[in-house]
Amino acid sequence: MTTEVKAAPRRPAARVRRLIRGAQLELRMLAMLGILSLGLSLISPYFFTLSNILNLMDQSVITGIVSIGQTFVILIAGIDLSVGSLTGATGIVLGLSLQTLPLPLAIAVAIIAGGLAGFVNGYIITKGRVAAFIVTLGMMSVGRSMAYVLSGANSISQLPDELGDLASATVFGIPLNFVVLVVLYAIAWYYLTFTKGGRTIYAIGSNAEAARTAGLRVEFYSILVYVISGALSAVAAVFLAARILSIDPIAATGLELDTIAAVVIGGASLFGGRGTIIGTFIGVVIMVLIRNGLNLLNVNPYWQGTAIGSIIVAAVLLERFLSAREGLARAGSEEG
Amino acid sequence: MTEAAGDTSVLALEARDVWKAFERTQALSGVAFALRRGEIHALVGANGAGKSTFSRIVSGHLAADRGDVRLFGEGVRFASARDAIRAGVTMVMQETSLAPDLSVLENIYLPEFGAPGRLSWKALAARAEALLDQFGQKGHLPLRRALRDLSASQRQMVEILKALALDAKVIIFDEPTASFSPNEVDRLFDVMRLLTQRGKSLVFVSHRLEEIFEITDRITVFREGAAVADGVPTSGMRPTELVRLMVGREIADIYARGVAGRGTASAAAAVLDVEHLAAGPRVKDVSFNVAAGEILGLAGLVGAGRSECVEAIFGLRRVERGKIRLAGAPFRPRAPIDAIRAGVAFVPEDRRRQGLVQDFTVRENLLLAHLGRRRGIGLGYDERRAEMEALLDELSLSPRILDDGILTLSGGMQQKVVLARWILMSPKLLILDEPTRGVDIGTRSTIYAMIRRLAQRGTGVLLVSSDFEEVIGVSDRIVVMSDGTDVTSIPSRLVDVEKLAMFAAPRSSAEATHFVLEELAARFGGVAYWISLEGQRLYCFDAVAAPDAPEIGFARGTFPEIAQSLIPCALERRSETFLAEPAGASVLVPLRGHRGHDLGHVGLTLPPAKALPDPSLVRRIALAGSAATTAQAVAGGR
């Protein structure tokens, strides 16, 4: 009020206000997250123990890594249903490679395999103009089938111990795999916010035609997001295999649904152009918390699916309700 | 319903003290509006004045915060558009609310799908035929075709028929003519007049002043959510006054004519040189060039292939045949980025579909082409800061809007942003496709001034527009396209709206005239032509010569002075009997449209030695085919 008179302090204040307005969605998600953890800690004394928190971190790694790729894909108004089976298939590729190759090389082979599968997805979707839903549904089936074929339908175990270090090592007491997750999110955030490629991805999702007319490389980035998604599925497979030093062809079944749920809970629009990587991170943590909470509460596993499904839809409904006023203001200003 | 249709003392629709706010903006503050029965009432105002908001409240699409709306004296408060339709109020939407995969017939009767009971397709089809017949649209709209196969103007016509099918008492037309060519506008106006004769009351929302003055009875002007002129008779209003009311200040000449540097273009080097370009079914054979610093208008009707032609030049469409040269070098872009790197900029026709990234801020929309052209990983937004701010200043936009969402701006401001995006690229060639569609008059003059300034700095400008007045007002030279070919290239100071319309008439609808010319040339063995004479100049729209025809000094698409033609006396005297000159003997037959418009002359020149036929025979042939179809094709020539 009185600060309005003074000119000097207005700018930073305005900047903060703008920042808050821009991050409103994330702040709301964060609040939801806070309420959720508070509730859980009240219900279960075990919730806020160190071992449970380490457990939560561990559980968010796989979904978290794959959700980054899923965010990229959803931002261009696509969808990647193949991430679960690609995680399974590239896990098998990793296991087989480790029988002859040293660890870093084997990891590289797995990531390249994942990237290649993603490229096939992106290429057919973009050049062949086939719906992403159909193409990745096909890849989902192919990927799982390849996992069985390559492994002979058996799990590959007794993987080298050095692989296990990826799961057990810590950095300043924090599990290495969680650190990797955070670093990947930081890179993704930087890429989406401050680079030409990142802004192009947003522009494609918002209006591909306008992006193309402005000279942006729409086709290249439309394929790239699927390559990233496929490659990250392989990265997730590495940490999945590291956890129990074994990989199974049915691993990561249903992961695509968890990642899509996390991205949507994180506020992204399935119509593209809207959503943030920070939102996705919060979405992942919420997903993990819900699962964790249901376990802590000893909810019958058969009922957990119903509970999770309902909570996802309710969370998104709540978000739509909260942002409805924002949306109305937006629609209103479009008037002639 | 027995009262005379012309009884305009009854108020069909009356609104008093209507208020409406959207979150941050007050769209309407106490607006009043009174529509008499059987009149056409213009509702005008700059973008953001509240016309659309008001129309949508009256037609039930939006609810007012408060206010009093009466329909034939009874207070109404519509909960939905269906409510309004039931009460007899419909709105013809500007952005079509049609289902592309359904047929024309289904679209027209879509509102009835919500009614209980069975639909009889047979009955619907019969009713649709009757409806088309009633409004003189028979044969113009294929009822069974899927909507997506129709042209933009045909789709708009379906939208209008949809409203007519509801038999509403009050119809609101929200910029119905945005996609119409002159003859289609004429056809719509015929329909509107027919409606008022039947006692319907019409509200006509439009940006086009000439249309408002042609069709409406009274005018209400909105400015910033309030009525600044309330039902003033159109006959008592002058265009300049209307503009002043709309924008709140005087705009002497929106085209900023008379700026130095006009018409000197031919001396400068060509920026763009197009030879025999063919691209897709709409662009068959187009040749023209644009000089540095020249503003070239590409005129023609919707469907003439102008947009497709410039899209090919910008790399949005595949070039099938022909050559393009840019600043002298061969040029064949495969994607927009090739064109952008070569120095071509393109403001597309459809701002929402091709221009704006809706989820981005004003800043990112402004810098979108910069981002596209940039090599490297980062954004490089900061490098452009100074330039950007100077440019915003030039376009009278505040730098404070940079971080706002692009959709918070009005249509006119959005268009300025799209234009500014390309100016930042300092292009060699700027292509503008319908740059002022749906843009208010105040913003238009800013855009024109900006285009001029760019041209003065040496940019070649290629302006595509269906608004003939705009093309003439803005361009130095005009190339007219018709049916995918260039018909003529003419300095804009030598041409007016009527003549452009005749040059632009598609061959398909000027067919009858062409047929007459062929008939005359073949039967009498000379040269037959369709021309317009004005002052010292003749304009030749079409000409057909028999094998041994004499030389007359002009051909299709040319516009020499009469004295330079080889038959000056016959032309000078508009001779209706054969007049012999050294080149041959000529006779002229004047043509008139069905509303008495001057449509020029059909002429016939025979070789000197030839025996002359009876001029009345020539006259009969000339008038037989041309009167009906040609008149319709170029009717109005507004």
Tab-separated table of N, CA, C and O in Angstrom, chain A residues 232-285:
chain	number	residue	atom	x	y	z
A	232	LEU	N	15.556	-42.820	-21.158
A	232	LEU	CA	15.374	-42.730	-19.703
A	232	LEU	C	14.744	-43.999	-19.143
A	232	LEU	O	14.987	-44.370	-17.994
A	233	SER	N	13.937	-44.684	-19.966
A	233	SER	CA	13.394	-45.972	-19.522
A	233	SER	C	14.545	-46.934	-19.250
A	233	SER	O	14.521	-47.712	-18.278
A	234	ALA	N	15.571	-46.881	-20.110
A	234	ALA	CA	16.736	-47.751	-19.920
A	234	ALA	C	17.518	-47.348	-18.676
A	234	ALA	O	18.009	-48.206	-17.922
A	235	VAL	N	17.641	-46.038	-18.422
A	235	VAL	CA	18.333	-45.584	-17.210
A	235	VAL	C	17.604	-46.120	-15.978
A	235	VAL	O	18.224	-46.628	-15.020
A	236	ALA	N	16.262	-46.042	-16.027
A	236	ALA	CA	15.481	-46.567	-14.910
A	236	ALA	C	15.726	-48.066	-14.754
A	236	ALA	O	15.825	-48.583	-13.622
A	237	ALA	N	15.864	-48.755	-15.881
A	237	ALA	CA	16.097	-50.203	-15.831
A	237	ALA	C	17.399	-50.523	-15.113
A	237	ALA	O	17.501	-51.512	-14.371
A	238	VAL	N	18.419	-49.682	-15.322
A	238	VAL	CA	19.710	-49.898	-14.658
A	238	VAL	C	19.524	-49.869	-13.143
A	238	VAL	O	19.997	-50.755	-12.420
A	239	PHE	N	18.812	-48.863	-12.639
A	239	PHE	CA	18.633	-48.751	-11.185
A	239	PHE	C	17.698	-49.828	-10.644
A	239	PHE	O	17.838	-50.287	-9.516
A	240	LEU	N	16.761	-50.245	-11.490
A	240	LEU	CA	15.858	-51.325	-11.093
A	240	LEU	C	16.650	-52.619	-10.912
A	240	LEU	O	16.490	-53.341	-9.914
A	241	ALA	N	17.539	-52.899	-11.878
A	241	ALA	CA	18.351	-54.120	-11.809
A	241	ALA	C	19.327	-54.040	-10.646
A	241	ALA	O	19.631	-55.042	-9.994
A	242	ALA	N	19.833	-52.825	-10.383
A	242	ALA	CA	20.829	-52.650	-9.330
A	242	ALA	C	20.240	-52.967	-7.958
A	242	ALA	O	20.936	-53.431	-7.056
A	243	ARG	N	18.960	-52.744	-7.786
A	243	ARG	CA	18.332	-52.869	-6.487
A	243	ARG	C	18.391	-54.307	-5.966
A	243	ARG	O	18.701	-54.528	-4.803
A	244	ILE	N	18.083	-55.273	-6.850
A	244	ILE	CA	18.080	-56.672	-6.382
A	244	ILE	C	19.057	-57.540	-7.164
A	244	ILE	O	19.036	-58.759	-7.065
A	245	LEU	N	19.911	-56.874	-7.964
A	245	LEU	CA	20.905	-57.593	-8.760
A	245	LEU	C	20.280	-58.706	-9.605
A	245	LEU	O	20.848	-59.779	-9.789
A	246	SER	N	19.125	-58.410	-10.080
A	246	SER	CA	18.443	-59.386	-10.932
A	246	SER	C	17.417	-58.622	-11.761
A	246	SER	O	16.953	-57.551	-11.356
A	247	ILE	N	17.117	-59.154	-12.938
A	247	ILE	CA	16.096	-58.483	-13.748
A	247	ILE	C	15.168	-59.533	-14.332
A	247	ILE	O	15.587	-60.606	-14.733
A	248	ASP	N	13.907	-59.163	-14.367
A	248	ASP	CA	12.884	-60.117	-14.746
A	248	ASP	C	12.136	-59.582	-15.968
A	248	ASP	O	11.930	-58.371	-16.070
A	249	PRO	N	11.749	-60.419	-16.918
A	249	PRO	CA	11.063	-59.876	-18.107
A	249	PRO	C	9.729	-59.210	-17.787
A	249	PRO	O	9.247	-58.424	-18.592
A	250	ILE	N	9.137	-59.514	-16.649
A	250	ILE	CA	7.873	-58.816	-16.368
A	250	ILE	C	8.092	-57.542	-15.544
A	250	ILE	O	7.143	-56.887	-15.124
A	251	ALA	N	9.373	-57.165	-15.362
A	251	ALA	CA	9.660	-55.987	-14.543
A	251	ALA	C	8.987	-54.733	-15.108
A	251	ALA	O	8.811	-54.597	-16.313
A	252	ALA	N	8.640	-53.863	-14.183
A	252	ALA	CA	8.097	-52.537	-14.520
A	252	ALA	C	6.777	-52.594	-15.277
A	252	ALA	O	6.432	-51.672	-15.995
A	253	THR	N	6.037	-53.673	-15.138
A	253	THR	CA	4.716	-53.736	-15.747
A	253	THR	C	3.814	-52.673	-15.105
A	253	THR	O	3.798	-52.533	-13.889
A	254	GLY	N	3.120	-51.933	-15.919
A	254	GLY	CA	2.217	-50.908	-15.399
A	254	GLY	C	2.897	-49.591	-15.060
A	254	GLY	O	2.250	-48.648	-14.620
A	255	LEU	N	4.217	-49.521	-15.313
A	255	LEU	CA	4.937	-48.283	-14.995
A	255	LEU	C	4.402	-47.097	-15.801
A	255	LEU	O	4.379	-45.966	-15.316
A	256	GLU	N	3.960	-47.367	-17.059
A	256	GLU	CA	3.460	-46.258	-17.889
A	256	GLU	C	2.308	-45.534	-17.195
A	256	GLU	O	2.231	-44.311	-17.236
A	257	LEU	N	1.442	-46.296	-16.513
A	257	LEU	CA	0.298	-45.649	-15.864
A	257	LEU	C	0.745	-44.786	-14.695
A	257	LEU	O	0.259	-43.674	-14.510
A	258	ASP	N	1.711	-45.303	-13.908
A	258	ASP	CA	2.214	-44.510	-12.783
A	258	ASP	C	2.851	-43.206	-13.267
A	258	ASP	O	2.662	-42.151	-12.665
A	259	THR	N	3.616	-43.300	-14.360
A	259	THR	CA	4.286	-42.075	-14.825
A	259	THR	C	3.281	-41.084	-15.381
A	259	THR	O	3.365	-39.888	-15.114
A	260	ILE	N	2.313	-41.573	-16.162
A	260	ILE	CA	1.301	-40.651	-16.701
A	260	ILE	C	0.540	-40.006	-15.549
A	260	ILE	O	0.308	-38.790	-15.544
A	261	ALA	N	0.205	-40.815	-14.537
A	261	ALA	CA	-0.501	-40.269	-13.380
A	261	ALA	C	0.339	-39.197	-12.701
A	261	ALA	O	-0.155	-38.122	-12.350
A	262	ALA	N	1.640	-39.476	-12.523
A	262	ALA	CA	2.507	-38.504	-11.852
A	262	ALA	C	2.556	-37.198	-12.637
A	262	ALA	O	2.459	-36.103	-12.060
A	263	VAL	N	2.692	-37.301	-13.963
A	263	VAL	CA	2.785	-36.090	-14.788
A	263	VAL	C	1.482	-35.295	-14.698
A	263	VAL	O	1.486	-34.070	-14.561
A	264	VAL	N	0.354	-36.005	-14.754
A	264	VAL	CA	-0.936	-35.316	-14.723
A	264	VAL	C	-1.195	-34.706	-13.342
A	264	VAL	O	-1.648	-33.571	-13.234
A	265	ILE	N	-0.873	-35.458	-12.287
A	265	ILE	CA	-1.019	-34.896	-10.937
A	265	ILE	C	-0.132	-33.664	-10.811
A	265	ILE	O	-0.494	-32.675	-10.180
A	266	GLY	N	1.001	-33.699	-11.483
A	266	GLY	CA	1.925	-32.558	-11.455
A	266	GLY	C	1.436	-31.370	-12.255
A	266	GLY	O	2.141	-30.369	-12.364
A	267	GLY	N	0.242	-31.455	-12.820
A	267	GLY	CA	-0.365	-30.271	-13.416
A	267	GLY	C	-0.209	-30.148	-14.920
A	267	GLY	O	-0.640	-29.162	-15.507
A	268	ALA	N	0.390	-31.135	-15.583
A	268	ALA	CA	0.549	-31.017	-17.031
A	268	ALA	C	-0.786	-31.294	-17.717
A	268	ALA	O	-1.616	-32.030	-17.201
A	269	SER	N	-0.956	-30.673	-18.881
A	269	SER	CA	-2.163	-30.909	-19.661
A	269	SER	C	-1.880	-31.981	-20.701
A	269	SER	O	-0.869	-31.933	-21.386
A	270	LEU	N	-2.798	-32.937	-20.828
A	270	LEU	CA	-2.613	-33.975	-21.842
A	270	LEU	C	-2.756	-33.405	-23.249
A	270	LEU	O	-2.441	-34.056	-24.228
A	271	PHE	N	-3.246	-32.161	-23.360
A	271	PHE	CA	-3.340	-31.509	-24.663
A	271	PHE	C	-2.053	-30.774	-25.023
A	271	PHE	O	-1.978	-30.110	-26.036
A	272	GLY	N	-1.056	-30.884	-24.151
A	272	GLY	CA	0.248	-30.330	-24.481
A	272	GLY	C	0.421	-28.871	-24.106
A	272	GLY	O	-0.542	-28.168	-23.829
A	273	GLY	N	1.681	-28.452	-24.090
A	273	GLY	CA	2.003	-27.047	-23.893
A	273	GLY	C	2.019	-26.566	-22.459
A	273	GLY	O	2.579	-25.530	-22.160
A	274	ARG	N	1.376	-27.305	-21.565
A	274	ARG	CA	1.322	-26.861	-20.177
A	274	ARG	C	1.819	-27.950	-19.249
A	274	ARG	O	1.429	-29.109	-19.392
A	275	GLY	N	2.609	-27.561	-18.272
A	275	GLY	CA	3.157	-28.513	-17.316
A	275	GLY	C	4.596	-28.145	-17.037
A	275	GLY	O	5.240	-27.466	-17.835
A	276	THR	N	5.100	-28.559	-15.875
A	276	THR	CA	6.488	-28.254	-15.550
A	276	THR	C	7.152	-29.501	-14.997
A	276	THR	O	6.488	-30.411	-14.505
A	277	ILE	N	8.462	-29.511	-15.049
A	277	ILE	CA	9.199	-30.660	-14.576
A	277	ILE	C	9.158	-30.709	-13.044
A	277	ILE	O	9.135	-31.786	-12.443
A	278	ILE	N	9.085	-29.546	-12.407
A	278	ILE	CA	8.984	-29.516	-10.946
A	278	ILE	C	7.637	-30.087	-10.510
A	278	ILE	O	7.535	-30.855	-9.551
A	279	GLY	N	6.604	-29.734	-11.260
A	279	GLY	CA	5.288	-30.297	-10.993
A	279	GLY	C	5.322	-31.813	-11.071
A	279	GLY	O	4.774	-32.510	-10.204
A	280	THR	N	5.994	-32.330	-12.087
A	280	THR	CA	6.095	-33.776	-12.243
A	280	THR	C	6.801	-34.395	-11.031
A	280	THR	O	6.381	-35.434	-10.510
A	281	PHE	N	7.877	-33.740	-10.585
A	281	PHE	CA	8.615	-34.272	-9.430
A	281	PHE	C	7.680	-34.393	-8.217
A	281	PHE	O	7.636	-35.421	-7.538
A	282	ILE	N	6.932	-33.331	-7.987
A	282	ILE	CA	5.983	-33.368	-6.869
A	282	ILE	C	4.948	-34.467	-7.099
A	282	ILE	O	4.580	-35.200	-6.172
A	283	GLY	N	4.517	-34.612	-8.339
A	283	GLY	CA	3.560	-35.655	-8.680
A	283	GLY	C	4.102	-37.042	-8.365
A	283	GLY	O	3.400	-37.897	-7.824
A	284	VAL	N	5.372	-37.261	-8.678
A	284	VAL	CA	6.006	-38.552	-8.392
A	284	VAL	C	6.009	-38.803	-6.888
A	284	VAL	O	5.630	-39.893	-6.412
A	285	VAL	N	6.420	-37.782	-6.128
A	285	VAL	CA	6.505	-37.956	-4.676
A	285	VAL	C	5.116	-38.240	-4.093
A	285	VAL	O	4.953	-39.102	-3.228
